[in-house]
mmCIF file of C-alpha atoms in Angstrom:
data_model
loop_
_atom_site.group_PDB
_atom_site.id
_atom_site.type_symbol
_atom_site.label_atom_id
_atom_site.label_comp_id
_atom_site.label_asym_id
_atom_site.label_seq_id
_atom_site.Cartn_x
_atom_site.Cartn_y
_atom_site.Cartn_z
ATOM 1 C CA MET A 1 -4.262 -14.358 -12.019
ATOM 2 C CA PHE A 2 -0.669 -13.120 -12.193
ATOM 3 C CA ARG A 3 0.538 -16.219 -10.363
ATOM 4 C CA SER A 4 -0.989 -18.289 -13.162
ATOM 5 C CA LEU A 5 0.464 -16.089 -15.908
ATOM 6 C CA ALA A 6 3.874 -16.065 -14.208
ATOM 7 C CA ARG A 7 4.281 -19.717 -15.161
ATOM 8 C CA HIS A 8 4.943 -18.346 -18.654
ATOM 9 C CA PRO A 9 7.537 -15.598 -18.049
ATOM 10 C CA GLY A 10 8.664 -15.645 -21.676
ATOM 11 C CA TRP A 11 5.186 -14.442 -22.618
ATOM 12 C CA LEU A 12 4.295 -12.376 -19.541
ATOM 13 C CA PHE A 13 7.306 -10.056 -19.418
ATOM 14 C CA PRO A 14 6.997 -8.777 -23.032
ATOM 15 C CA ALA A 15 3.214 -8.557 -22.670
ATOM 16 C CA TRP A 16 3.520 -6.482 -19.509
ATOM 17 C CA ARG A 17 6.081 -4.194 -21.147
ATOM 18 C CA ALA A 18 3.635 -3.661 -24.016
ATOM 19 C CA LEU A 19 0.729 -2.857 -21.692
ATOM 20 C CA GLY A 20 2.563 -0.951 -18.954
ATOM 21 C CA PRO A 21 2.630 2.486 -20.625
ATOM 22 C CA ASP A 22 -1.164 2.447 -20.993
ATOM 23 C CA LEU A 23 -1.819 1.433 -17.392
ATOM 24 C CA ALA A 24 0.230 4.382 -16.106
ATOM 25 C CA THR A 25 -2.054 6.949 -17.780
ATOM 26 C CA ALA A 26 -5.072 8.959 -16.733
ATOM 27 C CA ALA A 27 -6.951 7.277 -19.592
ATOM 28 C CA ALA A 28 -6.613 3.904 -17.853
ATOM 29 C CA GLU A 29 -7.764 5.394 -14.547
ATOM 30 C CA LYS A 30 -10.798 6.930 -16.243
ATOM 31 C CA GLY A 31 -11.567 3.720 -18.122
ATOM 32 C CA ALA A 32 -11.450 1.642 -14.939
ATOM 33 C CA ALA A 33 -13.669 4.140 -13.116
ATOM 34 C CA ALA A 34 -16.165 3.994 -15.993
ATOM 35 C CA LEU A 35 -16.299 0.202 -15.714
ATOM 36 C CA ARG A 36 -16.987 0.472 -11.992
ATOM 37 C CA ARG A 37 -19.788 2.972 -12.599
ATOM 38 C CA ALA A 38 -21.262 0.726 -15.297
ATOM 39 C CA CYS A 39 -21.429 -2.116 -12.784
ATOM 40 C CA VAL A 40 -23.052 0.083 -10.127
ATOM 41 C CA ASP A 41 -25.639 1.237 -12.665
ATOM 42 C CA ARG A 42 -26.528 -2.385 -13.463
ATOM 43 C CA LEU A 43 -26.983 -3.333 -9.812
ATOM 44 C CA ALA A 44 -30.394 -1.662 -9.644
ATOM 45 C CA ALA A 45 -31.746 -4.124 -12.213
ATOM 46 C CA CYS A 46 -30.019 -7.094 -10.570
ATOM 47 C CA VAL A 47 -30.748 -6.717 -6.865
ATOM 48 C CA PRO A 48 -32.351 -4.136 -4.550
ATOM 49 C CA ALA A 49 -30.260 -2.349 -1.969
ATOM 50 C CA ALA A 50 -30.376 -3.920 1.492
ATOM 51 C CA PRO A 51 -29.241 -2.816 4.944
ATOM 52 C CA SER A 52 -25.773 -3.970 5.907
ATOM 53 C CA PRO A 53 -25.378 -6.079 9.079
ATOM 54 C CA PRO A 54 -24.819 -4.067 12.275
ATOM 55 C CA LEU A 55 -21.149 -3.290 12.876
ATOM 56 C CA ASP A 56 -19.143 -1.311 15.384
ATOM 57 C CA ARG A 57 -17.585 1.867 14.012
ATOM 58 C CA GLY A 58 -14.058 0.471 13.716
ATOM 59 C CA SER A 59 -15.145 -2.680 11.876
ATOM 60 C CA ARG A 60 -17.386 -0.682 9.575
ATOM 61 C CA GLU A 61 -14.545 1.643 8.582
ATOM 62 C CA ASP A 62 -12.120 -1.246 8.092
ATOM 63 C CA ILE A 63 -14.568 -3.239 5.951
ATOM 64 C CA ARG A 64 -15.393 -0.153 3.913
ATOM 65 C CA ALA A 65 -11.677 0.394 3.228
ATOM 66 C CA VAL A 66 -11.286 -3.237 2.129
ATOM 67 C CA LEU A 67 -14.309 -3.105 -0.183
ATOM 68 C CA GLU A 68 -13.202 0.232 -1.646
ATOM 69 C CA THR A 69 -9.741 -1.197 -2.291
ATOM 70 C CA PHE A 70 -11.148 -4.160 -4.212
ATOM 71 C CA ALA A 71 -13.567 -1.840 -6.038
ATOM 72 C CA TYR A 72 -10.596 0.279 -7.122
ATOM 73 C CA VAL A 73 -8.165 -2.496 -8.044
ATOM 74 C CA ILE A 74 -10.415 -4.983 -9.838
ATOM 75 C CA PRO A 75 -11.608 -2.673 -12.654
ATOM 76 C CA LYS A 76 -7.973 -1.824 -13.450
ATOM 77 C CA ALA A 77 -7.036 -5.502 -13.494
ATOM 78 C CA TRP A 78 -10.101 -6.264 -15.621
ATOM 79 C CA LEU A 79 -9.085 -3.537 -18.080
ATOM 80 C CA ALA A 80 -5.567 -5.018 -18.251
ATOM 81 C CA VAL A 81 -6.879 -8.551 -18.791
ATOM 82 C CA THR A 82 -9.192 -7.309 -21.534
ATOM 83 C CA ALA A 83 -6.415 -5.447 -23.342
ATOM 84 C CA LEU A 84 -4.159 -8.505 -23.210
ATOM 85 C CA ARG A 85 -6.923 -10.837 -24.333
ATOM 86 C CA GLU A 86 -7.730 -8.630 -27.300
ATOM 87 C CA ALA A 87 -4.079 -8.788 -28.350
ATOM 88 C CA VAL A 88 -3.868 -12.555 -27.750
ATOM 89 C CA GLU A 89 -6.976 -13.124 -29.861
ATOM 90 C CA GLY A 90 -5.436 -11.278 -32.805
ATOM 91 C CA ARG A 91 -7.163 -7.952 -32.181
ATOM 92 C CA PRO A 92 -4.258 -5.704 -31.084
ATOM 93 C CA LEU A 93 -5.018 -2.276 -29.682
ATOM 94 C CA ALA A 94 -4.137 0.525 -32.070
ATOM 95 C CA GLY A 95 -4.009 3.212 -29.391
ATOM 96 C CA MET A 96 -6.285 6.258 -29.359
ATOM 97 C CA ALA A 97 -4.391 9.426 -30.199
ATOM 98 C CA ALA A 98 -6.926 11.652 -28.417
ATOM 99 C CA ALA A 99 -6.776 9.702 -25.130
ATOM 100 C CA ASP A 100 -5.448 11.360 -21.984
ATOM 101 C CA ARG A 101 -1.767 10.394 -21.725
ATOM 102 C CA THR A 102 -1.185 12.211 -18.447
ATOM 103 C CA ALA A 103 1.166 10.025 -16.415
ATOM 104 C CA LEU A 104 -0.029 9.008 -12.961
ATOM 105 C CA PRO A 105 2.157 8.334 -9.914
ATOM 106 C CA ARG A 106 3.360 4.756 -9.755
ATOM 107 C CA GLY A 107 2.651 2.507 -6.804
ATOM 108 C CA VAL A 108 -0.121 2.050 -4.261
ATOM 109 C CA PRO A 109 -2.273 5.107 -3.407
ATOM 110 C CA PRO A 110 -1.210 6.361 0.047
ATOM 111 C CA ARG A 111 -4.641 5.882 1.652
ATOM 112 C CA MET A 112 -5.032 2.301 0.453
ATOM 113 C CA PRO A 113 -4.811 -0.142 3.386
ATOM 114 C CA PRO A 114 -2.891 -3.415 3.438
ATOM 115 C CA ILE A 115 -5.112 -6.377 2.571
ATOM 116 C CA PRO A 116 -4.056 -9.443 4.571
ATOM 117 C CA LEU A 117 -5.639 -12.732 3.488
ATOM 118 C CA LEU A 118 -6.655 -15.616 5.696
ATOM 119 C CA PRO A 119 -5.380 -19.046 4.630
ATOM 120 C CA GLU A 120 -7.705 -21.010 2.349
ATOM 121 C CA ALA A 121 -8.306 -23.469 5.211
ATOM 122 C CA PRO A 122 -8.702 -21.200 8.271
ATOM 123 C CA ASP A 123 -9.050 -22.512 11.804
ATOM 124 C CA GLU A 124 -12.557 -21.193 12.434
ATOM 125 C CA PRO A 125 -15.057 -23.840 11.230
ATOM 126 C CA ARG A 126 -17.752 -21.414 10.026
ATOM 127 C CA VAL A 127 -15.277 -19.366 7.986
ATOM 128 C CA ARG A 128 -13.712 -22.525 6.564
ATOM 129 C CA GLU A 129 -17.178 -23.718 5.531
ATOM 130 C CA ILE A 130 -17.880 -20.421 3.750
ATOM 131 C CA PHE A 131 -14.520 -20.559 1.980
ATOM 132 C CA GLU A 132 -15.258 -24.057 0.706
ATOM 133 C CA ALA A 133 -18.697 -22.923 -0.450
ATOM 134 C CA ALA A 134 -17.205 -19.858 -2.165
ATOM 135 C CA ARG A 135 -14.958 -22.060 -4.242
ATOM 136 C CA GLU A 136 -17.695 -24.558 -5.102
ATOM 137 C CA ARG A 137 -20.807 -22.390 -5.456
ATOM 138 C CA LEU A 138 -19.072 -19.631 -7.408
ATOM 139 C CA GLY A 139 -17.207 -22.100 -9.625
ATOM 140 C CA ARG A 140 -13.707 -20.846 -8.804
ATOM 141 C CA PRO A 141 -10.501 -22.921 -8.665
ATOM 142 C CA ALA A 142 -9.466 -21.193 -5.417
ATOM 143 C CA VAL A 143 -11.143 -19.177 -2.667
ATOM 144 C CA PRO A 144 -11.500 -15.622 -4.030
ATOM 145 C CA SER A 145 -9.301 -13.077 -2.259
ATOM 146 C CA LEU A 146 -12.346 -10.961 -1.373
ATOM 147 C CA TYR A 147 -13.724 -13.629 0.962
ATOM 148 C CA ARG A 148 -10.304 -14.513 2.363
ATOM 149 C CA THR A 149 -10.059 -10.863 3.402
ATOM 150 C CA LEU A 150 -13.610 -10.509 4.723
ATOM 151 C CA GLY A 151 -13.053 -13.664 6.782
ATOM 152 C CA ARG A 152 -11.202 -11.420 9.243
ATOM 153 C CA TRP A 153 -14.716 -10.312 10.285
ATOM 154 C CA PRO A 154 -16.453 -13.702 10.606
ATOM 155 C CA ALA A 155 -19.794 -12.359 11.814
ATOM 156 C CA TYR A 156 -20.014 -9.919 8.898
ATOM 157 C CA LEU A 157 -19.027 -12.524 6.316
ATOM 158 C CA ALA A 158 -21.530 -15.024 7.710
ATOM 159 C CA ALA A 159 -24.278 -12.376 7.677
ATOM 160 C CA VAL A 160 -23.766 -11.388 4.021
ATOM 161 C CA TRP A 161 -22.877 -14.819 2.651
ATOM 162 C CA GLN A 162 -26.425 -15.900 1.833
ATOM 163 C CA GLN A 163 -26.893 -12.693 -0.160
ATOM 164 C CA VAL A 164 -23.702 -13.444 -2.095
ATOM 165 C CA ILE A 165 -24.872 -16.877 -3.229
ATOM 166 C CA GLU A 166 -28.559 -16.130 -3.852
ATOM 167 C CA PRO A 167 -29.313 -17.886 -7.178
ATOM 168 C CA GLY A 168 -31.497 -15.086 -8.555
ATOM 169 C CA PRO A 169 -28.974 -12.245 -8.285
ATOM 170 C CA LEU A 170 -26.137 -14.537 -9.391
ATOM 171 C CA ALA A 171 -28.057 -15.415 -12.551
ATOM 172 C CA ARG A 172 -28.822 -11.738 -13.204
ATOM 173 C CA TYR A 173 -25.169 -10.766 -12.686
ATOM 174 C CA ARG A 174 -24.090 -13.426 -15.162
ATOM 175 C CA ALA A 175 -26.636 -12.243 -17.709
ATOM 176 C CA GLU A 176 -24.978 -8.804 -17.614
ATOM 177 C CA ILE A 177 -21.463 -10.136 -18.225
ATOM 178 C CA PRO A 178 -21.463 -10.149 -22.072
ATOM 179 C CA GLU A 179 -22.440 -6.467 -22.207
ATOM 180 C CA LEU A 180 -19.980 -5.573 -19.457
ATOM 181 C CA ILE A 181 -17.188 -7.344 -21.328
ATOM 182 C CA GLY A 182 -18.150 -5.277 -24.362
ATOM 183 C CA GLU A 183 -17.744 -2.133 -22.249
ATOM 184 C CA ALA A 184 -14.337 -3.351 -21.078
ATOM 185 C CA VAL A 185 -13.259 -3.905 -24.691
ATOM 186 C CA ARG A 186 -14.329 -0.375 -25.585
ATOM 187 C CA ALA A 187 -12.422 0.991 -22.578
ATOM 188 C CA ALA A 188 -9.312 -0.953 -23.619
ATOM 189 C CA ARG A 189 -9.549 0.413 -27.148
ATOM 190 C CA ALA A 190 -9.696 3.938 -25.724
ATOM 191 C CA LEU A 191 -6.224 3.570 -24.170
ATOM 192 C CA PRO A 192 -3.580 5.836 -25.693
ATOM 193 C CA TYR A 193 -0.750 3.473 -26.627
ATOM 194 C CA PRO A 194 -0.773 0.463 -28.970
ATOM 195 C CA VAL A 195 -0.723 -3.031 -27.488
ATOM 196 C CA ALA A 196 0.423 -5.750 -29.870
ATOM 197 C CA LEU A 197 2.173 -9.003 -28.986
ATOM 198 C CA ALA A 198 4.820 -10.464 -31.267
ATOM 199 C CA LYS A 199 4.854 -13.846 -29.552
ATOM 200 C CA PRO A 200 1.776 -16.145 -29.606
ATOM 201 C CA ALA A 201 0.350 -16.919 -26.184
ATOM 202 C CA PRO A 202 0.453 -20.474 -24.830
ATOM 203 C CA ASP A 203 -2.969 -22.117 -24.612
ATOM 204 C CA GLU A 204 -2.911 -21.879 -20.811
ATOM 205 C CA VAL A 205 -2.387 -18.112 -20.975
ATOM 206 C CA ALA A 206 -5.329 -17.670 -23.337
ATOM 207 C CA ALA A 207 -7.493 -19.804 -21.038
ATOM 208 C CA VAL A 208 -6.475 -17.852 -17.909
ATOM 209 C CA LEU A 209 -7.251 -14.522 -19.572
ATOM 210 C CA ALA A 210 -10.649 -15.781 -20.745
ATOM 211 C CA VAL A 211 -11.585 -17.031 -17.265
ATOM 212 C CA TYR A 212 -10.587 -13.826 -15.511
ATOM 213 C CA GLN A 213 -12.235 -11.600 -18.097
ATOM 214 C CA ARG A 214 -15.458 -13.509 -17.429
ATOM 215 C CA ASN A 215 -15.149 -13.713 -13.622
ATOM 216 C CA MET A 216 -13.979 -10.195 -12.808
ATOM 217 C CA PRO A 217 -17.234 -8.371 -13.645
ATOM 218 C CA GLU A 218 -19.226 -10.817 -11.512
ATOM 219 C CA THR A 219 -16.816 -10.318 -8.614
ATOM 220 C CA LEU A 220 -16.991 -6.555 -9.064
ATOM 221 C CA LEU A 221 -20.795 -6.615 -8.982
ATOM 222 C CA GLN A 222 -20.637 -8.568 -5.704
ATOM 223 C CA ILE A 223 -18.151 -6.117 -4.185
ATOM 224 C CA LEU A 224 -20.155 -3.078 -5.252
ATOM 225 C CA ARG A 225 -23.321 -4.610 -3.857
ATOM 226 C CA LEU A 226 -21.659 -5.074 -0.455
ATOM 227 C CA LEU A 227 -20.123 -1.592 -0.561
ATOM 228 C CA GLY A 228 -23.422 -0.058 -1.643
ATOM 229 C CA ASP A 229 -25.306 -1.788 1.160
ATOM 230 C CA LEU A 230 -22.676 -0.629 3.654
ATOM 231 C CA CYS A 231 -22.337 2.990 2.518
ATOM 232 C CA GLY A 232 -24.866 3.698 -0.246
ATOM 233 C CA ARG A 233 -24.592 3.052 -3.965
ATOM 234 C CA GLU A 234 -23.542 6.602 -4.754
ATOM 235 C CA VAL A 235 -20.471 5.990 -2.586
ATOM 236 C CA ALA A 236 -19.804 2.799 -4.560
ATOM 237 C CA ARG A 237 -20.047 4.832 -7.747
ATOM 238 C CA GLY A 238 -17.073 6.888 -6.568
ATOM 239 C CA PRO A 239 -14.649 8.514 -6.430
ATOM 240 C CA LEU A 240 -13.352 6.070 -3.847
ATOM 241 C CA GLY A 241 -11.695 7.410 -0.715
ATOM 242 C CA VAL A 242 -8.844 4.878 -0.738
ATOM 243 C CA ALA A 243 -7.716 6.131 -4.145
ATOM 244 C CA THR A 244 -7.575 9.820 -3.233
ATOM 245 C CA GLY A 245 -5.404 12.012 -1.090
#
């Protein structure tokens, strides 16, 4: 997303300065956590829990850390995208005076692991086939980072892939998206500081924000399903281990 927006630095830099104070607050952390919980709560109606594929202890812990990292980062990015899109669409955030303005430490939480990505065309044929299917079946312009990371465990990715692309759950996820976007808008409007943009956004920026606001909740539902199957849905509901300590 940010690579796409970075093609318009004259818009992105002022927009990020406007949004940055909100994202550094406890209110943003709480709003993102509420979005994650909302997605977990909707999973029960979308798809039953299922056992995760067998894994050795080391792989299980590594995959859990990866899924927790995505489950922590994506709601915050989704909240940011929603706040920016509201401002771009002429609905600037007024800021909520009663919101928690406690400043949080900047930077990556110390327990969060690095997330290396495989290339979009990896050497292993089965992984390359899944990557191509991820782009085509999920309707994405590029292979989502989640699958490029999980490709480091080819047997696990192959085992869960059919669950990821099941038409029934995908359709049910997508039916939840309008309400989830509404929750994201409410979370953005509960941030403490105003977000208004003096400069109109280029059409490409507006389109990028719209696409990511729509795709992020679906991706988050997929991640939380995998994390819930691996560790239990109450674990997916949080608080997440990678974001603590």
